[in-house]
């Protein structure tokens, strides 16, 4: 007799759970969509002014012996200026003719994997 009573109670519980399942699922979906939309809006708001750009031209021609001035890059991540964190790889030797490539990166979550390049050509400058 106890087994029938237990089985009857389990069936009753299952029926009650089924009654609340659809509304619960609908509420959970609505909550998820609201949270997702809030996350998208927040991400957009925090990153809308983000930038990673070279200061000056990405291609420069210099005469042999002419001075090269490095201006770096402007980096704004999550509305914070992190331009001082730019990593520049490469060198420019204006005493020797040649093409020099500078690579600009930053070790930051927002721009991890982004790379900018600047090409400096040292030699006879062509006008025109």
JSON list of C-alpha atoms in Angstrom, two decimals:
[
{"chain": "A", "resi": 1, "resn": "UNK", "atom": "CA", "xyz": [0.00, 0.00, 0.00]},
{"chain": "A", "resi": 2, "resn": "UNK", "atom": "CA", "xyz": [2.86, 2.36, 0.73]},
{"chain": "A", "resi": 3, "resn": "UNK", "atom": "CA", "xyz": [4.30, 1.83, -2.75]},
{"chain": "A", "resi": 4, "resn": "UNK", "atom": "CA", "xyz": [1.02, 2.80, -4.42]},
{"chain": "A", "resi": 5, "resn": "UNK", "atom": "CA", "xyz": [0.80, 5.91, -2.26]},
{"chain": "A", "resi": 6, "resn": "UNK", "atom": "CA", "xyz": [4.40, 6.90, -3.10]},
{"chain": "A", "resi": 7, "resn": "UNK", "atom": "CA", "xyz": [3.82, 6.31, -6.81]},
{"chain": "A", "resi": 8, "resn": "UNK", "atom": "CA", "xyz": [0.61, 8.34, -6.64]},
{"chain": "A", "resi": 9, "resn": "UNK", "atom": "CA", "xyz": [2.45, 11.20, -4.92]},
{"chain": "A", "resi": 10, "resn": "UNK", "atom": "CA", "xyz": [5.23, 11.13, -7.54]},
{"chain": "A", "resi": 11, "resn": "UNK", "atom": "CA", "xyz": [2.68, 11.35, -10.34]},
{"chain": "A", "resi": 12, "resn": "UNK", "atom": "CA", "xyz": [0.99, 14.25, -8.56]},
{"chain": "A", "resi": 13, "resn": "UNK", "atom": "CA", "xyz": [4.35, 16.05, -8.23]},
{"chain": "A", "resi": 14, "resn": "UNK", "atom": "CA", "xyz": [5.16, 15.46, -11.90]},
{"chain": "A", "resi": 15, "resn": "UNK", "atom": "CA", "xyz": [1.80, 16.97, -12.91]},
{"chain": "A", "resi": 16, "resn": "UNK", "atom": "CA", "xyz": [2.42, 20.02, -10.73]},
{"chain": "A", "resi": 17, "resn": "UNK", "atom": "CA", "xyz": [5.90, 20.50, -12.23]},
{"chain": "A", "resi": 18, "resn": "UNK", "atom": "CA", "xyz": [4.47, 20.32, -15.74]},
{"chain": "A", "resi": 19, "resn": "UNK", "atom": "CA", "xyz": [1.95, 23.05, -14.86]},
{"chain": "A", "resi": 20, "resn": "UNK", "atom": "CA", "xyz": [4.75, 25.45, -13.95]},
{"chain": "A", "resi": 21, "resn": "UNK", "atom": "CA", "xyz": [7.22, 24.44, -16.63]},
{"chain": "A", "resi": 22, "resn": "UNK", "atom": "CA", "xyz": [5.88, 26.47, -19.56]},
{"chain": "A", "resi": 23, "resn": "UNK", "atom": "CA", "xyz": [5.49, 29.76, -17.65]},
{"chain": "A", "resi": 24, "resn": "UNK", "atom": "CA", "xyz": [8.86, 29.21, -16.00]},
{"chain": "A", "resi": 25, "resn": "UNK", "atom": "CA", "xyz": [10.53, 28.62, -19.36]},
{"chain": "A", "resi": 26, "resn": "UNK", "atom": "CA", "xyz": [8.87, 31.70, -20.84]},
{"chain": "A", "resi": 27, "resn": "UNK", "atom": "CA", "xyz": [9.98, 33.84, -17.90]},
{"chain": "A", "resi": 28, "resn": "UNK", "atom": "CA", "xyz": [13.50, 32.41, -18.11]},
{"chain": "A", "resi": 29, "resn": "UNK", "atom": "CA", "xyz": [13.66, 33.22, -21.85]},
{"chain": "A", "resi": 30, "resn": "UNK", "atom": "CA", "xyz": [12.41, 36.76, -21.27]},
{"chain": "A", "resi": 31, "resn": "UNK", "atom": "CA", "xyz": [14.98, 37.27, -18.49]},
{"chain": "A", "resi": 32, "resn": "UNK", "atom": "CA", "xyz": [17.73, 35.91, -20.75]},
{"chain": "A", "resi": 33, "resn": "UNK", "atom": "CA", "xyz": [16.74, 38.25, -23.59]},
{"chain": "A", "resi": 34, "resn": "UNK", "atom": "CA", "xyz": [16.67, 41.26, -21.26]},
{"chain": "A", "resi": 35, "resn": "UNK", "atom": "CA", "xyz": [20.09, 40.34, -19.85]},
{"chain": "A", "resi": 36, "resn": "UNK", "atom": "CA", "xyz": [21.48, 39.77, -23.35]},
{"chain": "A", "resi": 37, "resn": "UNK", "atom": "CA", "xyz": [20.15, 43.12, -24.60]},
{"chain": "A", "resi": 38, "resn": "UNK", "atom": "CA", "xyz": [21.60, 44.82, -21.51]},
{"chain": "A", "resi": 39, "resn": "UNK", "atom": "CA", "xyz": [24.98, 43.21, -22.17]},
{"chain": "A", "resi": 40, "resn": "UNK", "atom": "CA", "xyz": [24.98, 44.30, -25.80]},
{"chain": "A", "resi": 41, "resn": "UNK", "atom": "CA", "xyz": [24.04, 47.87, -24.85]},
{"chain": "A", "resi": 42, "resn": "UNK", "atom": "CA", "xyz": [26.68, 48.00, -22.10]},
{"chain": "A", "resi": 43, "resn": "UNK", "atom": "CA", "xyz": [29.39, 46.65, -24.39]},
{"chain": "A", "resi": 44, "resn": "UNK", "atom": "CA", "xyz": [28.46, 49.15, -27.10]},
{"chain": "A", "resi": 45, "resn": "UNK", "atom": "CA", "xyz": [28.43, 52.03, -24.62]},
{"chain": "A", "resi": 46, "resn": "UNK", "atom": "CA", "xyz": [31.81, 51.08, -23.11]},
{"chain": "A", "resi": 47, "resn": "UNK", "atom": "CA", "xyz": [33.53, 50.60, -26.48]},
{"chain": "A", "resi": 48, "resn": "UNK", "atom": "CA", "xyz": [31.88, 53.14, -28.80]},
{"chain": "A", "resi": 49, "resn": "UNK", "atom": "CA", "xyz": [34.84, 55.56, -28.61]},
{"chain": "A", "resi": 50, "resn": "UNK", "atom": "CA", "xyz": [37.57, 52.92, -28.69]},
{"chain": "A", "resi": 51, "resn": "UNK", "atom": "CA", "xyz": [40.32, 53.48, -31.23]},
{"chain": "A", "resi": 52, "resn": "UNK", "atom": "CA", "xyz": [43.71, 52.14, -32.18]},
{"chain": "A", "resi": 53, "resn": "UNK", "atom": "CA", "xyz": [45.31, 54.36, -34.81]},
{"chain": "A", "resi": 54, "resn": "UNK", "atom": "CA", "xyz": [48.71, 55.63, -35.83]},
{"chain": "A", "resi": 55, "resn": "UNK", "atom": "CA", "xyz": [49.58, 59.23, -35.11]},
{"chain": "A", "resi": 56, "resn": "UNK", "atom": "CA", "xyz": [50.81, 60.57, -38.41]},
{"chain": "A", "resi": 57, "resn": "UNK", "atom": "CA", "xyz": [51.11, 58.78, -41.73]},
{"chain": "A", "resi": 58, "resn": "UNK", "atom": "CA", "xyz": [51.52, 55.05, -42.21]},
{"chain": "A", "resi": 59, "resn": "UNK", "atom": "CA", "xyz": [53.94, 55.66, -45.10]},
{"chain": "A", "resi": 60, "resn": "UNK", "atom": "CA", "xyz": [56.84, 58.09, -44.83]},
{"chain": "A", "resi": 61, "resn": "UNK", "atom": "CA", "xyz": [59.69, 58.93, -47.22]},
{"chain": "A", "resi": 62, "resn": "UNK", "atom": "CA", "xyz": [62.89, 60.42, -45.79]},
{"chain": "A", "resi": 63, "resn": "UNK", "atom": "CA", "xyz": [66.16, 61.57, -47.31]},
{"chain": "A", "resi": 64, "resn": "UNK", "atom": "CA", "xyz": [69.30, 59.82, -46.07]},
{"chain": "A", "resi": 65, "resn": "UNK", "atom": "CA", "xyz": [70.36, 61.56, -42.86]},
{"chain": "A", "resi": 66, "resn": "UNK", "atom": "CA", "xyz": [66.99, 63.23, -42.34]},
{"chain": "A", "resi": 67, "resn": "UNK", "atom": "CA", "xyz": [65.61, 62.95, -38.79]},
{"chain": "A", "resi": 68, "resn": "UNK", "atom": "CA", "xyz": [62.79, 60.51, -38.14]},
{"chain": "A", "resi": 69, "resn": "UNK", "atom": "CA", "xyz": [60.41, 61.44, -35.34]},
{"chain": "A", "resi": 70, "resn": "UNK", "atom": "CA", "xyz": [58.23, 58.71, -33.85]},
{"chain": "A", "resi": 71, "resn": "UNK", "atom": "CA", "xyz": [54.78, 59.89, -32.78]},
{"chain": "A", "resi": 72, "resn": "UNK", "atom": "CA", "xyz": [53.42, 56.50, -31.70]},
{"chain": "A", "resi": 73, "resn": "UNK", "atom": "CA", "xyz": [49.78, 55.51, -31.75]},
{"chain": "A", "resi": 74, "resn": "UNK", "atom": "CA", "xyz": [46.59, 56.65, -30.08]},
{"chain": "A", "resi": 75, "resn": "UNK", "atom": "CA", "xyz": [44.84, 53.87, -28.22]},
{"chain": "A", "resi": 76, "resn": "UNK", "atom": "CA", "xyz": [41.56, 54.30, -26.37]},
{"chain": "A", "resi": 77, "resn": "UNK", "atom": "CA", "xyz": [40.16, 51.13, -24.76]},
{"chain": "A", "resi": 78, "resn": "UNK", "atom": "CA", "xyz": [36.96, 51.15, -22.71]},
{"chain": "A", "resi": 79, "resn": "UNK", "atom": "CA", "xyz": [37.05, 54.98, -22.64]},
{"chain": "A", "resi": 80, "resn": "UNK", "atom": "CA", "xyz": [40.56, 55.00, -21.15]},
{"chain": "A", "resi": 81, "resn": "UNK", "atom": "CA", "xyz": [43.63, 56.37, -22.95]},
{"chain": "A", "resi": 82, "resn": "UNK", "atom": "CA", "xyz": [46.28, 53.63, -22.94]},
{"chain": "A", "resi": 83, "resn": "UNK", "atom": "CA", "xyz": [48.51, 55.17, -25.62]},
{"chain": "A", "resi": 84, "resn": "UNK", "atom": "CA", "xyz": [51.50, 54.88, -23.29]},
{"chain": "A", "resi": 85, "resn": "UNK", "atom": "CA", "xyz": [51.16, 51.06, -23.47]},
{"chain": "A", "resi": 86, "resn": "UNK", "atom": "CA", "xyz": [51.85, 50.83, -27.22]},
{"chain": "A", "resi": 87, "resn": "UNK", "atom": "CA", "xyz": [54.59, 48.36, -28.14]},
{"chain": "A", "resi": 88, "resn": "UNK", "atom": "CA", "xyz": [56.66, 49.38, -31.18]},
{"chain": "A", "resi": 89, "resn": "UNK", "atom": "CA", "xyz": [58.86, 46.74, -32.80]},
{"chain": "A", "resi": 90, "resn": "UNK", "atom": "CA", "xyz": [61.41, 47.66, -35.44]},
{"chain": "A", "resi": 91, "resn": "UNK", "atom": "CA", "xyz": [63.99, 50.38, -35.96]},
{"chain": "A", "resi": 92, "resn": "UNK", "atom": "CA", "xyz": [64.65, 53.13, -38.46]},
{"chain": "A", "resi": 93, "resn": "UNK", "atom": "CA", "xyz": [68.22, 53.93, -39.50]},
{"chain": "A", "resi": 94, "resn": "UNK", "atom": "CA", "xyz": [68.12, 57.14, -41.51]},
{"chain": "A", "resi": 95, "resn": "UNK", "atom": "CA", "xyz": [71.87, 56.96, -42.19]},
{"chain": "A", "resi": 96, "resn": "UNK", "atom": "CA", "xyz": [71.28, 53.94, -44.47]},
{"chain": "A", "resi": 97, "resn": "UNK", "atom": "CA", "xyz": [69.06, 53.69, -47.51]},
{"chain": "A", "resi": 98, "resn": "UNK", "atom": "CA", "xyz": [66.31, 51.11, -47.18]},
{"chain": "A", "resi": 99, "resn": "UNK", "atom": "CA", "xyz": [62.74, 50.29, -46.25]},
{"chain": "A", "resi": 100, "resn": "UNK", "atom": "CA", "xyz": [61.89, 49.99, -42.57]},
{"chain": "A", "resi": 101, "resn": "UNK", "atom": "CA", "xyz": [58.70, 48.55, -41.12]},
{"chain": "A", "resi": 102, "resn": "UNK", "atom": "CA", "xyz": [57.50, 49.42, -37.62]},
{"chain": "A", "resi": 103, "resn": "UNK", "atom": "CA", "xyz": [54.93, 47.16, -35.98]},
{"chain": "A", "resi": 104, "resn": "UNK", "atom": "CA", "xyz": [52.52, 48.61, -33.39]},
{"chain": "A", "resi": 105, "resn": "UNK", "atom": "CA", "xyz": [50.70, 46.39, -30.90]},
{"chain": "A", "resi": 106, "resn": "UNK", "atom": "CA", "xyz": [49.34, 46.62, -27.38]},
{"chain": "A", "resi": 107, "resn": "UNK", "atom": "CA", "xyz": [49.01, 43.97, -24.70]},
{"chain": "A", "resi": 108, "resn": "UNK", "atom": "CA", "xyz": [45.42, 44.78, -23.81]},
{"chain": "A", "resi": 109, "resn": "UNK", "atom": "CA", "xyz": [42.22, 42.71, -23.67]},
{"chain": "A", "resi": 110, "resn": "UNK", "atom": "CA", "xyz": [40.31, 45.02, -26.03]},
{"chain": "A", "resi": 111, "resn": "UNK", "atom": "CA", "xyz": [42.93, 45.20, -28.81]},
{"chain": "A", "resi": 112, "resn": "UNK", "atom": "CA", "xyz": [44.71, 41.89, -28.36]},
{"chain": "A", "resi": 113, "resn": "UNK", "atom": "CA", "xyz": [45.58, 40.66, -31.83]},
{"chain": "A", "resi": 114, "resn": "UNK", "atom": "CA", "xyz": [45.34, 44.08, -33.48]},
{"chain": "A", "resi": 115, "resn": "UNK", "atom": "CA", "xyz": [48.44, 45.22, -35.33]},
{"chain": "A", "resi": 116, "resn": "UNK", "atom": "CA", "xyz": [49.26, 48.42, -37.19]},
{"chain": "A", "resi": 117, "resn": "UNK", "atom": "CA", "xyz": [52.26, 48.97, -39.46]},
{"chain": "A", "resi": 118, "resn": "UNK", "atom": "CA", "xyz": [54.21, 52.02, -40.56]},
{"chain": "A", "resi": 119, "resn": "UNK", "atom": "CA", "xyz": [56.56, 51.91, -43.57]},
{"chain": "A", "resi": 120, "resn": "UNK", "atom": "CA", "xyz": [59.48, 54.31, -43.66]},
{"chain": "A", "resi": 121, "resn": "UNK", "atom": "CA", "xyz": [61.50, 54.54, -46.88]},
{"chain": "A", "resi": 122, "resn": "UNK", "atom": "CA", "xyz": [64.94, 56.12, -46.52]},
{"chain": "A", "resi": 123, "resn": "UNK", "atom": "CA", "xyz": [66.63, 57.20, -49.71]},
{"chain": "A", "resi": 124, "resn": "UNK", "atom": "CA", "xyz": [66.03, 59.57, -52.54]},
{"chain": "A", "resi": 125, "resn": "UNK", "atom": "CA", "xyz": [62.63, 61.19, -52.06]},
{"chain": "A", "resi": 126, "resn": "UNK", "atom": "CA", "xyz": [60.45, 61.31, -55.17]},
{"chain": "A", "resi": 127, "resn": "UNK", "atom": "CA", "xyz": [58.36, 64.43, -55.60]},
{"chain": "A", "resi": 128, "resn": "UNK", "atom": "CA", "xyz": [55.22, 63.84, -57.53]}
]
